[in-house]
Amino acid sequence: MKLFSCTACGHLAYFENTRCTHCGKTLGFLPGQLRLVALEPDNNLWRISHSDDPRRWRTCQNQLQHNVCNWMLDSEENDAFCLACRLNRTIPDLSIAGNLQLWRKLETEKRRLVYSLLRLNLKIQPLGESPEGLAFDFLADQPTFNERGRVLTGHAQGVITLNISEADPVLREKMRSEMAEPYRTVLGHFRHESGHFYWDRLIRDSNALESWRSLFGDERLDYSQALNNHYTQGPPGDWPERFVSAYAASHPWEDWAETWAHFLHIVDTLETAHQFGLRTAPPNGDEENLSLDEPLNAYHEPDFNKVFDHWLALTIALNSLNRSMGHDHAYPFVLTETIKQKLAFVHAQVRYAGSE
Ligand SMILES: [Zn+2]
Ligand SMILES: [Zn+2]
Ligand SMILES: [Zn+2]
């Protein structure tokens, strides 16, 4: 994630901020420019503070109504909702106590996903506006038993469903420990499910499918049987050699989605680190090649080896910092040569799609 500052006073500002903590100006994010800007009211609209930009901006309807979104719309656009919010097909029932807070958390993390997709120049449009588009259903389990049972997080035909209980830290931690996962976050879910979405768009009907299969396996394997086997028998003993997570070993689609999610973790976290000027010593002592004096543009670096080496160096530092604070490792994963090849495949596909 890029580092933002208030365009009025220059004070550091975060992606989620709606107000500058220093000068008090209203802040809004312009998705078309990937910029956070300070705003001045102007006849029911907003203009960018300290700028002669003639454009005027509108607040997203989800902000006006529910205070959950800091993205702005160009006043020339006819939509009431920003690009990220137009991806919502179903939002939780806000008459139920607590749902607004859970939903707000989901929206915050969803915008981080959309930021990455825009940054990678991947096609992203609402399913309501294009059959190739994406939609989100944010659903809650029924309070009383019903035939439909639990809401399962997943992707099907352009729709990503997320159980809003994932935004509840207590329930998420319970799930994480029950499923013996080292890492479970809302943003991780979004990144994983977007992997399924882009598999349909970038791989399924492309001539990359055969080389994809040679790395990830044959996706025609019975999916529900494969998941069932995973949950009853567990992953193969040698999974850490070949898969980024135990769950990735369940089916080639899950392997892809897990690898895709890691690719997004990597480029976005590297961007954040480099924006702060973090410089880490590489594990192999080859400090020259990894010097962060020359900032790496992780989202657009053509050489995946470079991204990967920077990432290994950063994760060692990140994990050590976390341990110093008494926390578990921030990135509890081991990336083998096989996993690196899969990540490089994601990188190549993303670059190809982003250049179209
Ligand atoms: Zn300010
Ligand atoms: Zn919005
Ligand atoms: Zn999945």
Short mmCIF file of C-alpha atoms and ligand atoms in Angstrom, two decimals:
data_model
loop_
_atom_site.label_atom_id
_atom_site.label_comp_id
_atom_site.label_asym_id
_atom_site.label_seq_id
_atom_site.Cartn_x
_atom_site.Cartn_y
_atom_site.Cartn_z
CA MET A 1 0.00 0.00 0.00
CA LYS A 2 1.20 3.47 -0.85
CA LEU A 3 1.85 5.93 1.91
CA PHE A 4 -0.55 8.85 1.94
CA SER A 5 -0.43 12.26 3.44
CA CYS A 6 -2.97 15.00 3.89
CA THR A 7 -2.72 17.17 0.77
CA ALA A 8 -3.58 20.26 2.85
CA CYS A 9 -1.02 20.02 5.68
CA GLY A 10 1.29 17.19 4.63
CA HIS A 11 0.66 15.12 7.78
CA LEU A 12 0.76 11.32 7.39
CA ALA A 13 -2.70 9.90 6.66
CA TYR A 14 -3.92 6.34 6.34
CA PHE A 15 -5.87 4.77 3.50
CA GLU A 16 -8.94 4.43 5.76
CA ASN A 17 -8.92 7.95 7.17
CA THR A 18 -11.89 10.25 6.63
CA ARG A 19 -10.38 13.20 8.49
CA CYS A 20 -6.85 14.49 8.92
CA THR A 21 -5.81 13.99 12.55
CA HIS A 22 -3.58 17.08 12.29
CA CYS A 23 -5.53 19.82 10.46
CA GLY A 24 -9.01 18.31 10.68
CA LYS A 25 -9.77 18.51 6.94
CA THR A 26 -12.08 15.94 5.38
CA LEU A 27 -10.15 13.28 3.48
CA GLY A 28 -11.39 11.17 0.60
CA PHE A 29 -9.86 8.57 -1.68
CA LEU A 30 -10.01 9.03 -5.46
CA PRO A 31 -10.00 5.48 -6.88
CA GLY A 32 -9.30 6.64 -10.45
CA GLN A 33 -6.08 8.30 -9.30
CA LEU A 34 -5.31 6.07 -6.29
CA ARG A 35 -4.86 9.22 -4.21
CA LEU A 36 -6.03 10.28 -0.77
CA VAL A 37 -6.83 13.99 -0.83
CA ALA A 38 -7.97 16.73 1.53
CA LEU A 39 -11.31 18.17 0.49
CA GLU A 40 -13.16 21.47 0.81
CA PRO A 41 -16.95 21.70 0.58
CA ASP A 42 -18.16 23.40 -2.58
CA ASN A 43 -21.91 23.74 -3.29
CA ASN A 44 -22.99 20.30 -2.09
CA LEU A 45 -19.89 18.81 -3.70
CA TRP A 46 -16.22 18.73 -2.78
CA ARG A 47 -13.12 20.16 -4.36
CA ILE A 48 -9.52 19.21 -3.66
CA SER A 49 -8.03 21.52 -1.07
CA HIS A 50 -4.96 23.60 -2.13
CA SER A 51 -5.41 22.66 -5.78
CA ASP A 52 -6.72 24.34 -8.90
CA ASP A 53 -8.10 21.05 -10.20
CA PRO A 54 -11.50 22.10 -11.62
CA ARG A 55 -13.15 18.73 -10.98
CA ARG A 56 -15.72 18.31 -8.22
CA TRP A 57 -16.29 15.17 -6.18
CA ARG A 58 -19.18 13.46 -4.46
CA THR A 59 -19.24 11.35 -1.30
CA CYS A 60 -20.17 7.69 -1.73
CA GLN A 61 -23.74 6.93 -0.68
CA ASN A 62 -22.50 4.28 1.77
CA GLN A 63 -20.62 7.02 3.59
CA LEU A 64 -23.59 9.39 3.68
CA GLN A 65 -25.92 6.69 4.94
CA HIS A 66 -23.74 4.39 7.03
CA ASN A 67 -20.33 6.01 7.47
CA VAL A 68 -18.50 3.00 6.01
CA CYS A 69 -16.66 4.32 2.93
CA ASN A 70 -14.13 7.08 2.21
CA TRP A 71 -14.04 6.71 -1.58
CA MET A 72 -15.22 9.57 -3.75
CA LEU A 73 -16.96 9.78 -7.11
CA ASP A 74 -16.29 12.24 -9.88
CA SER A 75 -19.33 14.55 -9.90
CA GLU A 76 -19.72 13.77 -13.62
CA GLU A 77 -20.46 10.13 -12.79
CA ASN A 78 -24.10 9.18 -12.42
CA ASP A 79 -23.64 6.46 -9.81
CA ALA A 80 -24.55 6.99 -6.17
CA PHE A 81 -21.96 4.48 -4.95
CA CYS A 82 -18.21 4.36 -5.52
CA LEU A 83 -16.58 1.59 -7.56
CA ALA A 84 -15.82 -0.54 -4.48
CA CYS A 85 -19.35 -0.21 -3.09
CA ARG A 86 -20.98 -0.93 -6.47
CA LEU A 87 -19.44 -4.41 -6.20
CA ASN A 88 -21.81 -5.17 -3.30
CA ARG A 89 -24.82 -7.25 -4.26
CA THR A 90 -25.96 -8.07 -0.74
CA ILE A 91 -25.03 -6.29 2.47
CA PRO A 92 -25.81 -7.61 5.97
CA ASP A 93 -29.11 -6.87 7.69
CA LEU A 94 -28.22 -3.64 9.48
CA SER A 95 -31.24 -3.82 11.77
CA ILE A 96 -29.39 -6.55 13.69
CA ALA A 97 -27.17 -5.15 16.45
CA GLY A 98 -23.47 -5.44 15.70
CA ASN A 99 -23.83 -6.05 11.95
CA LEU A 100 -22.94 -2.46 11.02
CA GLN A 101 -19.57 -2.75 12.82
CA LEU A 102 -18.82 -6.11 11.21
CA TRP A 103 -19.79 -4.80 7.79
CA ARG A 104 -17.62 -1.69 8.23
CA LYS A 105 -14.63 -3.94 8.89
CA LEU A 106 -15.41 -5.95 5.74
CA GLU A 107 -15.70 -2.79 3.64
CA THR A 108 -12.36 -1.50 4.91
CA GLU A 109 -10.59 -4.70 3.96
CA LYS A 110 -12.47 -4.99 0.67
CA ARG A 111 -11.23 -1.57 -0.40
CA ARG A 112 -7.66 -2.78 0.24
CA LEU A 113 -8.31 -5.64 -2.14
CA VAL A 114 -9.80 -3.32 -4.77
CA TYR A 115 -6.82 -0.98 -4.36
CA SER A 116 -4.48 -3.88 -5.22
CA LEU A 117 -6.55 -4.95 -8.23
CA LEU A 118 -6.59 -1.38 -9.55
CA ARG A 119 -2.88 -1.06 -8.87
CA LEU A 120 -2.24 -4.22 -10.90
CA ASN A 121 -4.43 -2.81 -13.64
CA LEU A 122 -6.70 -5.87 -13.54
CA LYS A 123 -10.15 -5.54 -14.98
CA ILE A 124 -12.66 -4.96 -12.21
CA GLN A 125 -16.27 -4.03 -12.75
CA PRO A 126 -19.52 -4.71 -10.95
CA LEU A 127 -21.39 -7.86 -11.99
CA GLY A 128 -24.50 -5.72 -12.27
CA GLU A 129 -22.81 -3.80 -15.09
CA SER A 130 -21.02 -6.61 -16.93
CA PRO A 131 -21.39 -10.42 -17.14
CA GLU A 132 -17.60 -10.58 -16.64
CA GLY A 133 -17.94 -8.55 -13.46
CA LEU A 134 -17.57 -9.22 -9.75
CA ALA A 135 -20.13 -9.07 -6.93
CA PHE A 136 -20.00 -9.53 -3.17
CA ASP A 137 -22.64 -11.09 -0.95
CA PHE A 138 -21.98 -10.32 2.71
CA LEU A 139 -24.20 -12.69 4.65
CA ALA A 140 -24.78 -13.70 8.24
CA ASP A 141 -25.73 -17.09 9.60
CA GLN A 142 -29.41 -17.31 10.47
CA PRO A 143 -29.88 -16.83 14.22
CA THR A 144 -32.17 -19.88 14.28
CA PHE A 145 -31.56 -23.15 12.47
CA ASN A 146 -32.70 -23.20 8.88
CA GLU A 147 -32.32 -25.58 5.99
CA ARG A 148 -29.66 -23.47 4.28
CA GLY A 149 -27.36 -23.94 7.23
CA ARG A 150 -24.21 -21.87 7.61
CA VAL A 151 -23.07 -19.24 5.16
CA LEU A 152 -19.91 -20.55 3.53
CA THR A 153 -17.25 -18.17 2.31
CA GLY A 154 -16.51 -18.89 -1.33
CA HIS A 155 -16.73 -17.88 -4.98
CA ALA A 156 -19.11 -18.99 -7.73
CA GLN A 157 -19.79 -17.39 -11.12
CA GLY A 158 -18.42 -13.98 -10.29
CA VAL A 159 -19.98 -13.78 -6.82
CA ILE A 160 -17.83 -13.83 -3.71
CA THR A 161 -19.76 -14.74 -0.58
CA LEU A 162 -18.33 -13.83 2.78
CA ASN A 163 -19.72 -14.82 6.14
CA ILE A 164 -19.72 -11.56 8.12
CA SER A 165 -18.70 -13.43 11.28
CA GLU A 166 -15.18 -13.46 9.75
CA ALA A 167 -15.04 -9.77 10.72
CA ASP A 168 -15.54 -10.73 14.38
CA PRO A 169 -12.04 -11.24 15.81
CA VAL A 170 -13.17 -13.71 18.49
CA LEU A 171 -15.04 -15.98 16.07
CA ARG A 172 -12.29 -15.72 13.46
CA GLU A 173 -9.65 -16.74 16.00
CA LYS A 174 -11.82 -19.66 17.08
CA MET A 175 -12.14 -20.81 13.45
CA ARG A 176 -8.42 -20.31 12.89
CA SER A 177 -7.46 -22.47 15.80
CA GLU A 178 -10.08 -25.15 15.03
CA MET A 179 -8.87 -25.38 11.44
CA ALA A 180 -5.21 -25.36 12.61
CA GLU A 181 -4.43 -22.45 10.28
CA PRO A 182 -1.36 -20.31 11.05
CA TYR A 183 -2.98 -17.22 9.57
CA ARG A 184 -6.56 -16.12 9.04
CA THR A 185 -7.57 -12.54 8.27
CA VAL A 186 -10.46 -10.80 6.54
CA LEU A 187 -8.10 -9.36 3.93
CA GLY A 188 -6.64 -12.85 3.41
CA HIS A 189 -10.15 -14.11 2.64
CA PHE A 190 -10.75 -11.35 0.13
CA ARG A 191 -7.44 -12.01 -1.57
CA HIS A 192 -8.02 -15.77 -1.66
CA GLU A 193 -11.54 -15.51 -3.12
CA SER A 194 -10.42 -12.98 -5.70
CA GLY A 195 -8.00 -15.69 -6.86
CA HIS A 196 -10.94 -17.93 -7.75
CA PHE A 197 -12.60 -15.03 -9.54
CA TYR A 198 -9.53 -14.26 -11.64
CA TRP A 199 -8.89 -17.95 -12.39
CA ASP A 200 -12.16 -17.93 -14.34
CA ARG A 201 -11.17 -14.69 -16.07
CA LEU A 202 -7.46 -15.23 -16.76
CA ILE A 203 -6.79 -18.98 -16.86
CA ARG A 204 -9.90 -21.08 -17.52
CA ASP A 205 -10.34 -20.20 -21.21
CA SER A 206 -6.80 -19.08 -21.96
CA ASN A 207 -3.92 -20.88 -23.61
CA ALA A 208 -2.09 -20.71 -20.27
CA LEU A 209 -4.33 -23.51 -18.98
CA GLU A 210 -1.96 -26.36 -19.91
CA SER A 211 1.07 -24.77 -18.29
CA TRP A 212 -1.14 -23.87 -15.32
CA ARG A 213 -2.06 -27.57 -14.96
CA SER A 214 1.56 -28.65 -15.10
CA LEU A 215 2.23 -26.49 -12.03
CA PHE A 216 -1.00 -26.63 -10.05
CA GLY A 217 -2.49 -29.94 -11.16
CA ASP A 218 -5.65 -30.99 -12.98
CA GLU A 219 -8.63 -28.98 -11.77
CA ARG A 220 -11.06 -31.50 -13.31
CA LEU A 221 -10.48 -33.60 -10.20
CA ASP A 222 -13.80 -33.89 -8.32
CA TYR A 223 -13.84 -30.75 -6.19
CA SER A 224 -16.22 -31.72 -3.40
CA GLN A 225 -14.59 -35.14 -3.10
CA ALA A 226 -11.17 -33.47 -2.88
CA LEU A 227 -12.31 -31.10 -0.11
CA ASN A 228 -13.97 -33.95 1.71
CA ASN A 229 -10.71 -35.95 1.57
CA HIS A 230 -8.83 -32.92 2.83
CA TYR A 231 -11.07 -32.51 5.86
CA THR A 232 -11.21 -36.23 6.69
CA GLN A 233 -7.62 -37.30 5.91
CA GLY A 234 -5.65 -34.06 6.12
CA PRO A 235 -2.96 -32.92 3.68
CA PRO A 236 -0.20 -35.24 2.38
CA GLY A 237 2.85 -35.40 4.67
CA ASP A 238 5.10 -33.60 2.17
CA TRP A 239 2.74 -30.66 1.63
CA PRO A 240 5.16 -27.99 2.94
CA GLU A 241 7.50 -28.82 0.05
CA ARG A 242 4.89 -28.17 -2.61
CA PHE A 243 2.15 -25.96 -1.21
CA VAL A 244 2.09 -22.57 0.45
CA SER A 245 -0.47 -23.83 2.99
CA ALA A 246 -2.02 -27.13 4.03
CA TYR A 247 -5.34 -26.03 2.55
CA ALA A 248 -3.66 -25.39 -0.82
CA ALA A 249 -3.03 -29.13 -1.04
CA SER A 250 -6.78 -29.87 -1.10
CA HIS A 251 -7.42 -29.12 -4.82
CA PRO A 252 -5.61 -27.30 -7.68
CA TRP A 253 -8.14 -24.45 -7.51
CA GLU A 254 -7.41 -23.93 -3.82
CA ASP A 255 -3.68 -24.12 -4.50
CA TRP A 256 -4.08 -21.36 -7.07
CA ALA A 257 -6.26 -19.20 -4.80
CA GLU A 258 -3.83 -19.58 -1.89
CA THR A 259 -0.85 -18.77 -4.12
CA TRP A 260 -2.69 -15.80 -5.62
CA ALA A 261 -3.47 -14.49 -2.13
CA HIS A 262 0.21 -14.76 -1.20
CA PHE A 263 1.19 -12.90 -4.33
CA LEU A 264 -1.07 -10.04 -3.20
CA HIS A 265 0.28 -10.20 0.38
CA ILE A 266 3.79 -9.95 -1.05
CA VAL A 267 3.43 -7.05 -3.46
CA ASP A 268 1.28 -4.96 -1.16
CA THR A 269 3.41 -5.49 1.95
CA LEU A 270 6.59 -4.80 -0.03
CA GLU A 271 5.06 -1.60 -1.30
CA THR A 272 4.25 -0.51 2.25
CA ALA A 273 7.75 -1.36 3.47
CA HIS A 274 9.45 0.51 0.64
CA GLN A 275 7.19 3.51 1.09
CA PHE A 276 8.50 3.75 4.65
CA GLY A 277 12.04 3.37 3.38
CA LEU A 278 12.53 0.08 5.26
CA ARG A 279 15.84 -1.44 4.38
CA THR A 280 16.49 -5.07 5.26
CA ALA A 281 19.66 -7.13 5.03
CA PRO A 282 19.14 -10.10 2.75
CA PRO A 283 19.50 -13.62 4.18
CA ASN A 284 22.22 -14.62 1.69
CA GLY A 285 24.46 -11.67 2.45
CA ASP A 286 24.17 -10.35 -1.10
CA GLU A 287 23.29 -6.95 0.17
CA GLU A 288 24.02 -5.10 -3.04
CA ASN A 289 21.25 -6.70 -5.05
CA LEU A 290 18.69 -6.13 -2.35
CA SER A 291 19.54 -2.60 -1.43
CA LEU A 292 16.34 -0.77 -0.71
CA ASP A 293 18.08 2.51 -1.41
CA GLU A 294 16.66 2.07 -4.87
CA PRO A 295 12.97 1.71 -4.16
CA LEU A 296 11.33 -1.37 -5.61
CA ASN A 297 7.98 -0.94 -7.33
CA ALA A 298 6.67 -4.30 -6.17
CA TYR A 299 3.35 -4.01 -8.02
CA HIS A 300 5.05 -3.41 -11.36
CA GLU A 301 8.49 -4.99 -11.07
CA PRO A 302 8.98 -7.19 -14.19
CA ASP A 303 11.57 -9.48 -12.58
CA PHE A 304 9.86 -11.79 -10.11
CA ASN A 305 13.18 -12.99 -8.69
CA LYS A 306 13.80 -9.49 -7.46
CA VAL A 307 10.37 -9.28 -5.81
CA PHE A 308 10.90 -12.69 -4.22
CA ASP A 309 14.36 -11.91 -2.82
CA HIS A 310 13.16 -8.64 -1.35
CA TRP A 311 10.23 -10.46 0.17
CA LEU A 312 12.37 -13.14 1.85
CA ALA A 313 14.55 -10.44 3.37
CA LEU A 314 11.55 -8.47 4.56
CA THR A 315 9.74 -11.47 6.09
CA ILE A 316 12.75 -12.34 8.21
CA ALA A 317 12.81 -8.80 9.54
CA LEU A 318 9.04 -8.71 9.96
CA ASN A 319 8.95 -12.01 11.86
CA SER A 320 11.83 -10.96 14.08
CA LEU A 321 10.13 -7.65 14.87
CA ASN A 322 6.95 -9.49 15.77
CA ARG A 323 8.82 -11.91 18.02
CA SER A 324 10.50 -8.97 19.76
CA MET A 325 7.06 -7.66 20.59
CA GLY A 326 6.01 -11.07 21.93
CA HIS A 327 3.74 -11.85 18.98
CA ASP A 328 3.85 -14.90 16.74
CA HIS A 329 5.46 -14.64 13.33
CA ALA A 330 3.69 -12.18 11.06
CA TYR A 331 4.38 -14.36 8.03
CA PRO A 332 4.44 -17.99 9.23
CA PHE A 333 5.14 -19.56 5.82
CA VAL A 334 8.07 -21.25 4.15
CA LEU A 335 8.42 -20.57 0.43
CA THR A 336 10.18 -23.43 -1.37
CA GLU A 337 11.43 -23.44 -4.95
CA THR A 338 8.21 -25.14 -6.15
CA ILE A 339 6.08 -22.53 -4.42
CA LYS A 340 8.26 -19.78 -5.86
CA GLN A 341 7.56 -21.15 -9.36
CA LYS A 342 3.84 -21.00 -8.70
CA LEU A 343 4.12 -17.43 -7.43
CA ALA A 344 6.12 -16.52 -10.52
CA PHE A 345 3.32 -17.96 -12.64
CA VAL A 346 0.78 -15.72 -10.88
CA HIS A 347 3.11 -12.77 -11.39
CA ALA A 348 3.43 -13.49 -15.13
CA GLN A 349 -0.34 -13.88 -15.60
CA VAL A 350 -1.10 -10.73 -13.67
CA ARG A 351 1.44 -8.76 -15.70
CA TYR A 352 0.02 -10.10 -18.94
CA ALA A 353 -3.58 -9.30 -17.94
CA GLY A 354 -2.61 -5.88 -16.61
CA SER A 355 -0.91 -4.90 -19.85
CA GLU A 356 -3.89 -5.75 -22.08
ZN ZN B 1 -4.10 17.79 7.26
ZN ZN B 2 -18.09 3.50 -1.43
ZN ZN B 3 -10.98 -21.23 -2.08
#
